[in-house]
């Protein structure tokens, strides 16, 4: 099967000079080939978007929200198909893929309220019979570059808000699981979005670089690993663009001595191994405050033993394969590295039974204890089913560990002490905090974003920050009813 770009409302008809393999991670087989866009193809997509923008920016708010409502209905009625597409190329189990689609739907629902969200301010008589008002206008063509781990949800964090605000979009999804983006494009077209307002180009660095350099692309929303996020931010801003670049993560879950340890162990296992740990909000480090370490590690290990790993399409499987063989091998490499650096390998994921084809990219859930902050298993974003436990003596030590980490995406605290939780939310240098909630992904009417090396730029994703990011403000100062303007006056205007 061949997967190609969608430009100007239809599949691209050219012949690609480069293409990549798309795998079924549960079998290890190549399921499709995806065309890689050269700079020329990106130029075609940007030109189509630019042409469509001229009309789309003039579309009434009623028309724009009408398209989004229709899109919401289509997406809701076909969400199982989209979840199946995600599972086939990413590997996450069907129930997890369905959850991803549902969270994406919430972002569409938020954008349906765009008439309310784009209301400006109005000040009557700012000066005598002079009114001042502000309006928010779209930017033009905007680029969205998304990662493999949420092929439906992350595009939906940005695309609905961008088009609701009147922009035209060029999306460059991950080349590892490109089909979800094509499906979204087809649904948007069916919902009545004019051709060219939403375009999809597939590919790798070559396509990304052209998006970052193209003079007609006014803004870029990026999600991916920290080194690429930093590169996208620096390159895009150097080319005069507005950029928000969300990066990688190392999320800590602090467990205080008064916590409910069964609740904490359930949460650590769910948030550590859901989606095989391939979530930017996955918990990768449990910080156990003395004396809970031994009991907590035992409870986590007991739960890991009961997890069903296998093909995400098979009923009952809770954790699927990793996205590619190369990624599985990279993650598995940390198991030996952790042991060599002195961590205690409590559960070895290589021994876990698998309900799937032998050629799949499998690695079972792994648990390390006594992990020090100097070890590579602690420092690196592993992005796989490897959970580390670090032990500390006090709450203060726990906060220091979290705040010293260069990443600052999400964190959680498990405690029954409201005062301790209040103190943690105030002191921790992380963008999203959960209190007895392990994966605190904000609802669509807040915004999503980390601190430190987890986000470059100053706008978070979706929600109110998304509307802000995809518009620019214009302020109008007007006078209608006062013909006696006082003649020539070279002084700076004052309000009277
Ligand atoms: P990635 O950085 O490898 O790729 C992300 C995007 O950048 C893809 O579209 C890819 O084609 C492109 N890309 C890759 N290499 C490039 C290069 N050298 N130059 C230009 N573009 C390049 O990330 P991934 O492996 O697809 O996704 C996993 C990463 O994304 C993890 O680090 C995860 O934490 C992060 N992530 C972050 C968030 C967040 O909200 N902070 C959300 C999801 C994923």
Short mmCIF file of C-alpha atoms and ligand atoms in Angstrom, two decimals:
data_model
loop_
_atom_site.label_atom_id
_atom_site.label_comp_id
_atom_site.label_asym_id
_atom_site.label_seq_id
_atom_site.Cartn_x
_atom_site.Cartn_y
_atom_site.Cartn_z
CA UNK A 1 0.00 0.00 0.00
CA UNK A 2 1.15 3.55 -0.75
CA UNK A 3 0.34 6.50 1.52
CA UNK A 4 0.69 9.90 -0.08
CA UNK A 5 0.22 13.60 0.66
CA UNK A 6 -3.10 15.47 0.53
CA UNK A 7 -2.74 18.86 -1.07
CA UNK A 8 -5.53 21.21 -2.15
CA UNK A 9 -8.24 18.78 -1.06
CA UNK A 10 -7.08 15.71 -2.96
CA UNK A 11 -4.39 13.03 -2.93
CA UNK A 12 -1.10 14.15 -4.45
CA UNK A 13 -0.59 12.78 -7.95
CA UNK A 14 3.17 13.16 -8.34
CA UNK A 15 5.89 10.55 -8.13
CA UNK A 16 7.90 10.61 -4.90
CA UNK A 17 11.68 10.53 -5.10
CA UNK A 18 11.92 9.13 -1.56
CA UNK A 19 9.64 6.99 0.60
CA UNK A 20 9.72 5.20 3.97
CA UNK A 21 8.43 1.97 5.49
CA UNK A 22 5.38 1.96 7.75
CA UNK A 23 5.30 -1.10 10.02
CA UNK A 24 2.63 -3.07 11.77
CA UNK A 25 4.48 -3.12 15.11
CA UNK A 26 2.56 -6.16 16.37
CA UNK A 27 3.83 -8.37 13.53
CA UNK A 28 7.01 -6.55 12.53
CA UNK A 29 5.86 -6.61 8.88
CA UNK A 30 6.03 -3.61 6.52
CA UNK A 31 2.37 -2.63 6.04
CA UNK A 32 2.79 0.35 3.67
CA UNK A 33 5.20 2.77 2.06
CA UNK A 34 4.80 6.47 2.73
CA UNK A 35 5.91 9.14 0.26
CA UNK A 36 8.47 11.62 1.61
CA UNK A 37 7.94 15.21 0.51
CA UNK A 38 10.82 17.09 -1.08
CA UNK A 39 11.01 20.88 -0.68
CA UNK A 40 9.05 21.26 -3.95
CA UNK A 41 6.14 19.26 -2.58
CA UNK A 42 6.08 21.34 0.60
CA UNK A 43 6.03 24.44 -1.61
CA UNK A 44 3.00 23.04 -3.44
CA UNK A 45 1.18 22.49 -0.16
CA UNK A 46 2.04 25.96 1.15
CA UNK A 47 0.88 27.51 -2.15
CA UNK A 48 -2.44 25.64 -1.92
CA UNK A 49 -2.84 26.78 1.68
CA UNK A 50 -1.99 30.35 0.86
CA UNK A 51 -4.55 30.45 -1.96
CA UNK A 52 -7.24 28.95 0.29
CA UNK A 53 -6.44 31.33 3.15
CA UNK A 54 -7.58 34.37 1.13
CA UNK A 55 -11.16 33.08 1.12
CA UNK A 56 -11.12 31.21 4.45
CA UNK A 57 -10.08 34.23 6.51
CA UNK A 58 -13.22 35.97 5.23
CA UNK A 59 -15.51 33.04 6.07
CA UNK A 60 -17.99 34.05 8.76
CA UNK A 61 -17.61 32.71 12.27
CA UNK A 62 -20.93 30.93 11.76
CA UNK A 63 -19.56 29.12 8.72
CA UNK A 64 -16.27 28.21 10.38
CA UNK A 65 -17.94 26.86 13.50
CA UNK A 66 -20.45 25.04 11.28
CA UNK A 67 -17.61 23.14 9.61
CA UNK A 68 -16.15 22.28 13.01
CA UNK A 69 -19.48 21.03 14.34
CA UNK A 70 -19.87 18.82 11.24
CA UNK A 71 -16.29 17.57 11.68
CA UNK A 72 -17.00 16.79 15.33
CA UNK A 73 -20.03 14.70 14.36
CA UNK A 74 -18.12 12.80 11.67
CA UNK A 75 -15.18 12.15 13.95
CA UNK A 76 -17.46 10.95 16.73
CA UNK A 77 -19.34 8.58 14.41
CA UNK A 78 -16.11 7.16 12.95
CA UNK A 79 -13.88 7.19 16.01
CA UNK A 80 -13.57 3.39 16.08
CA UNK A 81 -12.12 3.43 12.56
CA UNK A 82 -9.60 6.08 13.56
CA UNK A 83 -8.64 4.14 16.69
CA UNK A 84 -8.07 1.02 14.55
CA UNK A 85 -5.80 3.02 12.22
CA UNK A 86 -3.78 4.25 15.22
CA UNK A 87 -3.42 0.73 16.64
CA UNK A 88 -2.36 -0.72 13.29
CA UNK A 89 0.54 1.70 12.83
CA UNK A 90 1.47 2.74 16.37
CA UNK A 91 0.80 -0.51 18.20
CA UNK A 92 -1.02 0.86 21.26
CA UNK A 93 -3.99 -1.28 22.29
CA UNK A 94 -7.41 -0.40 20.88
CA UNK A 95 -8.86 0.93 24.16
CA UNK A 96 -5.87 3.25 24.52
CA UNK A 97 -6.21 4.43 20.92
CA UNK A 98 -9.91 5.10 21.57
CA UNK A 99 -8.91 7.24 24.56
CA UNK A 100 -6.52 9.22 22.39
CA UNK A 101 -9.26 9.90 19.84
CA UNK A 102 -11.65 10.94 22.61
CA UNK A 103 -9.18 13.50 23.97
CA UNK A 104 -8.71 14.80 20.43
CA UNK A 105 -12.47 15.13 20.07
CA UNK A 106 -12.54 17.33 23.15
CA UNK A 107 -10.15 19.72 21.43
CA UNK A 108 -12.48 19.85 18.41
CA UNK A 109 -15.41 20.61 20.72
CA UNK A 110 -13.46 23.48 22.26
CA UNK A 111 -12.82 24.97 18.81
CA UNK A 112 -16.56 24.73 17.98
CA UNK A 113 -16.95 27.64 20.41
CA UNK A 114 -14.74 29.90 18.31
CA UNK A 115 -17.33 32.72 17.96
CA UNK A 116 -17.15 33.20 21.71
CA UNK A 117 -13.38 32.72 21.87
CA UNK A 118 -12.60 35.37 19.26
CA UNK A 119 -14.59 38.15 20.91
CA UNK A 120 -12.42 41.23 21.29
CA UNK A 121 -12.64 44.11 23.73
CA UNK A 122 -14.48 47.41 23.24
CA UNK A 123 -14.00 50.62 25.23
CA UNK A 124 -16.54 53.35 24.55
CA UNK A 125 -15.33 56.92 25.10
CA UNK A 126 -11.70 56.03 25.74
CA UNK A 127 -11.26 59.69 24.93
CA UNK A 128 -14.19 62.03 24.36
CA UNK A 129 -16.34 60.34 21.66
CA UNK A 130 -13.35 58.17 20.74
CA UNK A 131 -13.86 54.38 20.91
CA UNK A 132 -11.09 51.77 21.10
CA UNK A 133 -11.56 48.13 20.23
CA UNK A 134 -9.45 45.06 19.66
CA UNK A 135 -9.88 42.29 17.10
CA UNK A 136 -8.05 39.00 16.69
CA UNK A 137 -7.05 38.03 13.15
CA UNK A 138 -5.56 34.84 11.71
CA UNK A 139 -1.85 34.60 10.88
CA UNK A 140 -2.05 33.00 7.42
CA UNK A 141 -0.46 29.64 6.61
CA UNK A 142 0.63 27.74 9.71
CA UNK A 143 2.67 24.53 9.95
CA UNK A 144 2.01 21.68 12.39
CA UNK A 145 4.68 19.00 12.90
CA UNK A 146 3.64 16.05 15.04
CA UNK A 147 5.26 13.01 16.73
CA UNK A 148 4.53 9.30 16.33
CA UNK A 149 3.12 8.68 19.77
CA UNK A 150 -0.25 10.45 19.37
CA UNK A 151 -0.89 10.41 15.60
CA UNK A 152 -4.53 11.52 16.01
CA UNK A 153 -4.63 13.54 19.23
CA UNK A 154 -1.62 15.81 18.74
CA UNK A 155 -2.74 17.04 15.28
CA UNK A 156 -6.14 17.63 16.88
CA UNK A 157 -4.52 19.76 19.60
CA UNK A 158 -3.65 22.32 16.92
CA UNK A 159 -5.59 21.90 13.67
CA UNK A 160 -9.13 22.69 14.95
CA UNK A 161 -8.05 25.89 16.70
CA UNK A 162 -5.88 26.96 13.77
CA UNK A 163 -8.62 26.63 11.17
CA UNK A 164 -11.33 27.95 13.49
CA UNK A 165 -9.23 31.10 13.86
CA UNK A 166 -9.20 31.45 10.05
CA UNK A 167 -5.73 30.08 9.21
CA UNK A 168 -4.79 27.51 6.57
CA UNK A 169 -2.69 24.55 7.73
CA UNK A 170 0.10 22.33 6.43
CA UNK A 171 0.48 19.28 8.70
CA UNK A 172 3.63 17.14 8.62
CA UNK A 173 2.75 14.08 10.74
CA UNK A 174 5.24 11.48 11.90
CA UNK A 175 6.43 9.28 9.05
CA UNK A 176 6.12 6.27 11.39
CA UNK A 177 2.30 6.36 11.55
CA UNK A 178 1.03 8.75 8.86
CA UNK A 179 -2.45 7.35 8.10
CA UNK A 180 -4.36 9.02 10.95
CA UNK A 181 -3.53 12.45 9.48
CA UNK A 182 -4.86 11.42 6.07
CA UNK A 183 -8.08 10.15 7.69
CA UNK A 184 -8.52 13.50 9.49
CA UNK A 185 -8.02 15.34 6.19
CA UNK A 186 -10.72 13.25 4.53
CA UNK A 187 -13.17 13.93 7.36
CA UNK A 188 -12.48 17.67 7.31
CA UNK A 189 -13.15 17.72 3.56
CA UNK A 190 -16.41 15.81 4.11
CA UNK A 191 -17.33 18.32 6.84
CA UNK A 192 -17.23 21.10 4.23
CA UNK A 193 -13.79 22.60 4.78
CA UNK A 194 -12.76 24.29 1.51
CA UNK A 195 -9.96 22.63 -0.45
CA UNK A 196 -6.51 23.80 0.54
CA UNK A 197 -7.37 24.99 4.06
CA UNK A 198 -5.93 21.76 5.46
CA UNK A 199 -3.06 19.94 3.73
CA UNK A 200 -0.94 16.97 4.76
CA UNK A 201 2.65 16.42 3.63
CA UNK A 202 4.54 13.33 4.76
CA UNK A 203 8.25 13.05 5.22
CA UNK A 204 11.24 13.67 7.43
CA UNK A 205 13.80 16.39 8.09
CA UNK A 206 13.76 17.62 4.49
CA UNK A 207 10.04 18.44 4.67
CA UNK A 208 10.34 19.92 8.18
CA UNK A 209 13.22 22.14 7.14
CA UNK A 210 11.24 23.55 4.23
CA UNK A 211 8.27 24.30 6.49
CA UNK A 212 10.65 26.11 8.87
CA UNK A 213 12.24 28.17 6.11
CA UNK A 214 9.27 28.89 3.84
CA UNK A 215 8.54 32.63 3.85
CA UNK A 216 4.77 32.08 3.57
CA UNK A 217 4.57 29.94 6.72
CA UNK A 218 3.84 32.34 9.55
CA UNK A 219 3.84 30.03 12.56
CA UNK A 220 4.83 26.50 13.51
CA UNK A 221 3.43 24.24 16.22
CA UNK A 222 5.76 21.34 16.91
CA UNK A 223 5.61 18.35 19.24
CA UNK A 224 8.43 15.82 19.53
CA UNK A 225 11.69 15.10 21.31
CA UNK A 226 13.67 17.84 23.05
CA UNK A 227 16.66 18.04 20.65
CA UNK A 228 14.34 18.42 17.65
CA UNK A 229 12.02 20.81 19.51
CA UNK A 230 14.98 23.04 20.31
CA UNK A 231 16.15 22.88 16.68
CA UNK A 232 12.65 23.68 15.36
CA UNK A 233 12.29 26.60 17.76
CA UNK A 234 15.68 28.09 16.93
CA UNK A 235 15.36 27.58 13.15
CA UNK A 236 11.75 28.73 12.92
CA UNK A 237 12.25 31.87 14.98
CA UNK A 238 15.42 32.69 13.02
CA UNK A 239 13.18 32.70 9.95
CA UNK A 240 10.83 35.15 11.61
CA UNK A 241 8.09 32.71 12.59
CA UNK A 242 6.04 32.37 15.71
CA UNK A 243 6.98 28.95 17.15
CA UNK A 244 5.72 26.77 19.95
CA UNK A 245 7.82 23.58 20.26
CA UNK A 246 6.84 21.00 22.85
CA UNK A 247 9.63 18.60 23.74
CA UNK A 248 10.36 15.46 25.68
CA UNK A 249 9.85 14.59 29.31
CA UNK A 250 10.92 12.70 32.39
CA UNK A 251 7.89 12.72 34.65
CA UNK A 252 8.25 12.06 38.37
CA UNK A 253 5.61 10.71 40.70
CA UNK A 254 6.35 11.54 44.32
CA UNK A 255 4.87 9.16 46.88
CA UNK A 256 4.75 10.49 50.45
CA UNK A 257 4.67 8.18 53.50
CA UNK A 258 1.00 8.93 54.20
CA UNK A 259 -0.17 7.98 50.68
CA UNK A 260 -2.53 5.12 49.94
CA UNK A 261 0.09 2.73 48.57
CA UNK A 262 -2.39 0.55 46.66
CA UNK A 263 -3.68 3.64 44.86
CA UNK A 264 -0.11 4.81 44.20
CA UNK A 265 1.00 1.40 42.88
CA UNK A 266 -2.03 1.19 40.56
CA UNK A 267 -1.28 4.70 39.30
CA UNK A 268 2.44 4.05 38.78
CA UNK A 269 1.77 0.91 36.74
CA UNK A 270 -1.04 2.52 34.67
CA UNK A 271 0.93 5.68 33.95
CA UNK A 272 4.29 3.92 33.52
CA UNK A 273 3.24 1.19 31.12
CA UNK A 274 0.14 2.52 29.34
CA UNK A 275 0.96 2.88 25.64
CA UNK A 276 4.17 0.96 26.43
CA UNK A 277 5.54 4.09 28.10
CA UNK A 278 5.44 5.97 24.78
CA UNK A 279 3.63 8.98 26.21
CA UNK A 280 5.13 12.36 26.95
CA UNK A 281 3.10 12.31 30.17
CA UNK A 282 4.09 8.75 31.15
CA UNK A 283 5.45 8.38 34.65
CA UNK A 284 9.05 7.24 34.29
CA UNK A 285 10.37 7.86 37.80
CA UNK A 286 8.66 7.07 41.10
CA UNK A 287 10.24 9.06 43.92
CA UNK A 288 9.56 7.05 47.06
CA UNK A 289 9.93 9.04 50.26
CA UNK A 290 11.18 6.93 53.21
CA UNK A 291 9.98 4.57 54.47
CA UNK A 292 7.55 3.55 51.67
CA UNK A 293 10.14 2.19 49.18
CA UNK A 294 10.11 -1.55 49.96
CA UNK A 295 6.34 -1.86 50.23
CA UNK A 296 5.69 0.26 47.15
CA UNK A 297 8.20 -1.60 44.98
CA UNK A 298 6.64 -4.92 46.01
CA UNK A 299 3.15 -3.71 45.13
CA UNK A 300 4.28 -2.36 41.74
CA UNK A 301 6.12 -5.61 40.89
CA UNK A 302 3.04 -7.66 41.84
CA UNK A 303 0.85 -5.61 39.48
CA UNK A 304 3.37 -5.81 36.62
CA UNK A 305 3.25 -9.60 36.76
CA UNK A 306 -0.47 -9.49 35.95
CA UNK A 307 -0.21 -7.21 32.89
CA UNK A 308 -1.20 -8.68 29.53
CA UNK A 309 1.21 -7.68 26.79
CA UNK A 310 0.28 -8.42 23.20
CA UNK A 311 -1.28 -7.41 19.90
CA UNK A 312 -3.48 -4.39 20.62
CA UNK A 313 -6.24 -5.84 18.44
CA UNK A 314 -6.57 -8.96 20.59
CA UNK A 315 -9.15 -8.74 23.37
CA UNK A 316 -7.72 -8.33 26.86
CA UNK A 317 -4.29 -7.03 25.86
CA UNK A 318 -3.32 -4.02 27.98
CA UNK A 319 0.06 -3.08 26.55
CA UNK A 320 1.19 -3.33 22.94
CA UNK A 321 4.56 -3.43 21.18
CA UNK A 322 6.98 -0.55 20.69
CA UNK A 323 6.65 1.48 17.51
CA UNK A 324 9.66 0.11 15.58
CA UNK A 325 12.30 -2.56 15.96
CA UNK A 326 15.01 0.09 16.23
CA UNK A 327 13.18 1.83 19.07
CA UNK A 328 12.58 -1.47 20.89
CA UNK A 329 16.30 -2.27 20.67
CA UNK A 330 17.23 1.19 21.95
CA UNK A 331 14.89 0.85 24.93
CA UNK A 332 16.06 -2.70 25.68
CA UNK A 333 19.63 -1.38 25.74
CA UNK A 334 18.77 0.57 28.90
CA UNK A 335 18.10 -2.68 30.78
CA UNK A 336 21.76 -3.69 30.59
CA UNK A 337 22.92 -0.08 31.07
CA UNK A 338 20.88 0.24 34.28
CA UNK A 339 22.35 -2.93 35.75
CA UNK A 340 25.87 -1.87 34.76
CA UNK A 341 25.37 1.47 36.50
CA UNK A 342 24.24 -0.18 39.73
CA UNK A 343 20.44 -0.03 39.64
CA UNK A 344 18.52 -3.09 40.84
CA UNK A 345 16.58 -4.80 38.04
CA UNK A 346 13.47 -5.93 39.94
CA UNK A 347 11.39 -6.97 36.89
CA UNK A 348 13.06 -7.75 33.55
CA UNK A 349 10.67 -7.00 30.69
CA UNK A 350 12.48 -9.37 28.35
CA UNK A 351 11.01 -12.29 30.30
CA UNK A 352 7.36 -11.16 30.10
CA UNK A 353 4.97 -13.44 28.15
CA UNK A 354 3.52 -11.97 24.94
CA UNK A 355 0.19 -12.64 23.24
CA UNK A 356 1.30 -11.77 19.70
CA UNK A 357 3.31 -12.73 16.63
CA UNK A 358 6.97 -13.45 17.37
CA UNK A 359 8.15 -10.85 14.83
CA UNK A 360 6.44 -7.98 16.71
CA UNK A 361 8.49 -5.25 18.40
CA UNK A 362 7.95 -6.58 21.92
CA UNK A 363 9.43 -5.59 25.23
CA UNK A 364 7.58 -6.27 28.46
CA UNK A 365 7.30 -3.92 31.46
CA UNK A 366 10.54 -3.39 33.36
CA UNK A 367 11.09 -2.11 36.91
CA UNK A 368 14.32 -0.71 38.32
CA UNK A 369 14.83 0.13 42.00
CA UNK A 370 17.54 2.23 43.72
CA UNK A 371 18.03 4.39 40.63
CA UNK A 372 20.42 7.30 41.16
CA UNK A 373 20.09 10.62 39.39
CA UNK A 374 23.48 10.19 37.70
CA UNK A 375 22.48 7.00 35.89
CA UNK A 376 21.51 7.03 32.21
CA UNK A 377 18.22 5.26 33.00
CA UNK A 378 17.38 8.29 35.12
CA UNK A 379 18.83 11.05 32.93
CA UNK A 380 17.60 9.96 29.49
CA UNK A 381 14.06 9.99 28.19
CA UNK A 382 13.79 6.25 27.47
CA UNK A 383 10.25 6.46 26.02
CA UNK A 384 9.44 2.82 26.64
CA UNK A 385 8.06 0.49 29.33
CA UNK A 386 10.82 1.09 31.87
CA UNK A 387 9.86 2.43 35.30
CA UNK A 388 12.51 3.58 37.77
CA UNK A 389 12.16 3.98 41.52
CA UNK A 390 14.42 6.47 43.27
CA UNK A 391 14.42 6.57 47.04
CA UNK A 392 14.76 9.76 49.06
CA UNK A 393 14.67 10.56 52.78
CA UNK A 394 12.35 13.57 52.89
CA UNK A 395 9.75 15.63 51.00
CA UNK A 396 12.40 18.34 50.50
CA UNK A 397 14.73 15.82 48.86
CA UNK A 398 11.93 14.72 46.54
CA UNK A 399 11.20 18.28 45.40
CA UNK A 400 14.91 18.87 44.85
CA UNK A 401 15.17 15.80 42.60
CA UNK A 402 12.20 16.90 40.50
CA UNK A 403 13.31 20.53 40.24
CA UNK A 404 16.90 19.64 39.38
CA UNK A 405 15.74 17.58 36.39
CA UNK A 406 16.05 19.51 33.10
CA UNK A 407 12.60 18.39 31.93
CA UNK A 408 9.40 19.87 33.36
CA UNK A 409 6.43 18.41 31.52
CA UNK A 410 4.23 16.63 34.07
CA UNK A 411 4.49 15.41 37.64
CA UNK A 412 2.28 13.89 40.31
CA UNK A 413 2.20 13.71 44.07
CA UNK A 414 0.45 10.95 45.97
CA UNK A 415 -0.50 11.89 49.52
CA UNK A 416 -3.44 12.24 51.89
CA UNK A 417 -2.06 15.49 53.26
CA UNK A 418 -3.73 18.47 51.59
CA UNK A 419 -1.10 20.83 52.96
CA UNK A 420 1.75 18.80 51.44
CA UNK A 421 -0.04 18.68 48.09
CA UNK A 422 -0.64 22.44 48.20
CA UNK A 423 3.03 23.02 48.98
CA UNK A 424 4.14 20.72 46.15
CA UNK A 425 1.96 22.39 43.51
CA UNK A 426 3.44 25.72 44.58
CA UNK A 427 7.09 24.67 44.74
CA UNK A 428 7.51 22.28 41.85
CA UNK A 429 8.98 23.61 38.58
CA UNK A 430 6.83 21.63 36.19
CA UNK A 431 4.04 22.78 33.86
CA UNK A 432 1.35 20.22 34.71
CA UNK A 433 0.80 18.81 38.19
CA UNK A 434 -1.40 15.94 39.35
CA UNK A 435 -2.55 15.49 42.93
CA UNK A 436 -3.35 11.78 43.30
CA UNK A 437 -3.73 11.88 39.49
CA UNK A 438 -0.79 10.32 37.64
CA UNK A 439 -1.32 11.72 34.12
CA UNK A 440 -2.56 15.29 34.56
CA UNK A 441 -3.24 16.12 30.90
CA UNK A 442 -5.38 19.27 31.12
CA UNK A 443 -8.90 19.24 29.69
CA UNK A 444 -9.33 21.00 26.35
CA UNK A 445 -10.52 24.29 27.88
CA UNK A 446 -7.21 24.70 29.72
CA UNK A 447 -3.90 24.51 27.85
CA UNK A 448 -1.16 21.88 27.73
CA UNK A 449 2.49 22.63 28.18
CA UNK A 450 5.61 21.85 30.14
CA UNK A 451 8.38 24.02 31.55
CA UNK A 452 12.15 24.01 31.07
CA UNK A 453 13.38 21.63 28.32
CA UNK A 454 9.85 20.34 27.73
CA UNK A 455 8.69 23.47 25.88
CA UNK A 456 10.36 26.11 23.76
CA UNK A 457 8.30 29.21 23.15
CA UNK A 458 5.80 30.95 25.37
CA UNK A 459 2.42 29.52 24.36
CA UNK A 460 1.09 26.21 25.59
CA UNK A 461 -0.90 23.97 23.25
CA UNK A 462 -4.66 24.01 22.64
CA UNK A 463 -7.30 25.72 24.77
CA UNK A 464 -7.09 29.49 25.31
CA UNK A 465 -3.32 29.55 24.61
CA UNK A 466 -4.02 27.90 21.24
CA UNK A 467 -6.41 30.65 20.21
CA UNK A 468 -3.85 33.21 21.31
CA UNK A 469 -1.07 31.45 19.35
CA UNK A 470 -3.03 31.24 16.09
CA UNK A 471 -4.17 34.88 16.04
CA UNK A 472 -2.66 38.31 16.24
CA UNK A 473 -4.29 41.29 17.82
CA UNK A 474 -5.22 44.52 16.12
CA UNK A 475 -6.44 47.54 18.10
CA UNK A 476 -8.59 50.17 16.40
CA UNK A 477 -9.03 53.72 17.70
CA UNK A 478 -11.98 55.47 16.00
CA UNK A 479 -13.86 58.75 16.09
CA UNK A 480 -17.18 59.26 14.30
CA UNK A 481 -19.34 61.89 15.95
CA UNK A 482 -16.98 64.76 16.60
CA UNK A 483 -16.36 66.98 13.60
CA UNK A 484 -14.61 69.66 15.71
CA UNK A 485 -11.21 67.97 15.69
CA UNK A 486 -9.41 71.13 16.63
CA UNK A 487 -7.42 71.72 13.46
CA UNK A 488 -3.74 70.99 13.01
CA UNK A 489 -2.03 69.89 16.23
CA UNK A 490 1.47 68.41 16.16
CA UNK A 491 1.38 67.38 19.82
CA UNK A 492 1.17 63.70 20.85
CA UNK A 493 -2.54 62.76 21.15
CA UNK A 494 -3.78 62.81 24.76
CA UNK A 495 -7.00 61.35 26.09
CA UNK A 496 -9.38 63.97 27.43
P1 LIG B 1 10.82 13.18 17.07
O1 LIG B 1 11.40 14.40 17.66
O2 LIG B 1 11.74 12.11 16.58
O3 LIG B 1 9.89 13.56 15.80
C1 LIG B 1 8.90 14.54 15.88
C2 LIG B 1 8.67 15.14 14.50
O4 LIG B 1 9.88 15.75 14.06
C3 LIG B 1 8.31 14.09 13.44
O5 LIG B 1 7.33 14.64 12.60
C4 LIG B 1 9.62 13.85 12.71
O6 LIG B 1 9.45 13.50 11.36
C5 LIG B 1 10.32 15.19 12.82
N1 LIG B 1 11.78 15.06 12.88
C6 LIG B 1 12.50 14.00 13.36
N2 LIG B 1 13.82 14.25 13.24
C7 LIG B 1 13.95 15.47 12.70
C8 LIG B 1 15.08 16.29 12.35
N3 LIG B 1 16.33 15.88 12.55
N4 LIG B 1 14.84 17.50 11.82
C9 LIG B 1 13.59 17.93 11.62
N5 LIG B 1 12.48 17.21 11.93
C10 LIG B 1 12.65 15.99 12.46
O7 LIG B 1 9.78 12.58 18.14
P2 LIG B 1 8.97 11.22 18.07
O8 LIG B 1 9.91 10.10 18.34
O9 LIG B 1 8.10 11.17 16.87
O10 LIG B 1 7.99 11.42 19.33
C11 LIG B 1 8.37 11.13 20.64
C12 LIG B 1 8.88 12.35 21.36
O11 LIG B 1 7.87 13.35 21.37
C13 LIG B 1 9.20 12.09 22.82
O12 LIG B 1 10.37 12.78 23.14
C14 LIG B 1 8.01 12.66 23.55
O13 LIG B 1 8.25 13.06 24.89
C15 LIG B 1 7.69 13.83 22.70
N6 LIG B 1 6.31 14.26 22.89
C16 LIG B 1 6.11 15.42 23.58
C17 LIG B 1 4.82 15.85 23.83
C18 LIG B 1 4.56 17.11 24.60
O14 LIG B 1 3.44 17.56 24.58
N7 LIG B 1 5.55 17.70 25.25
C19 LIG B 1 3.73 15.11 23.34
C20 LIG B 1 3.97 13.95 22.61
C21 LIG B 1 5.28 13.55 22.39
#
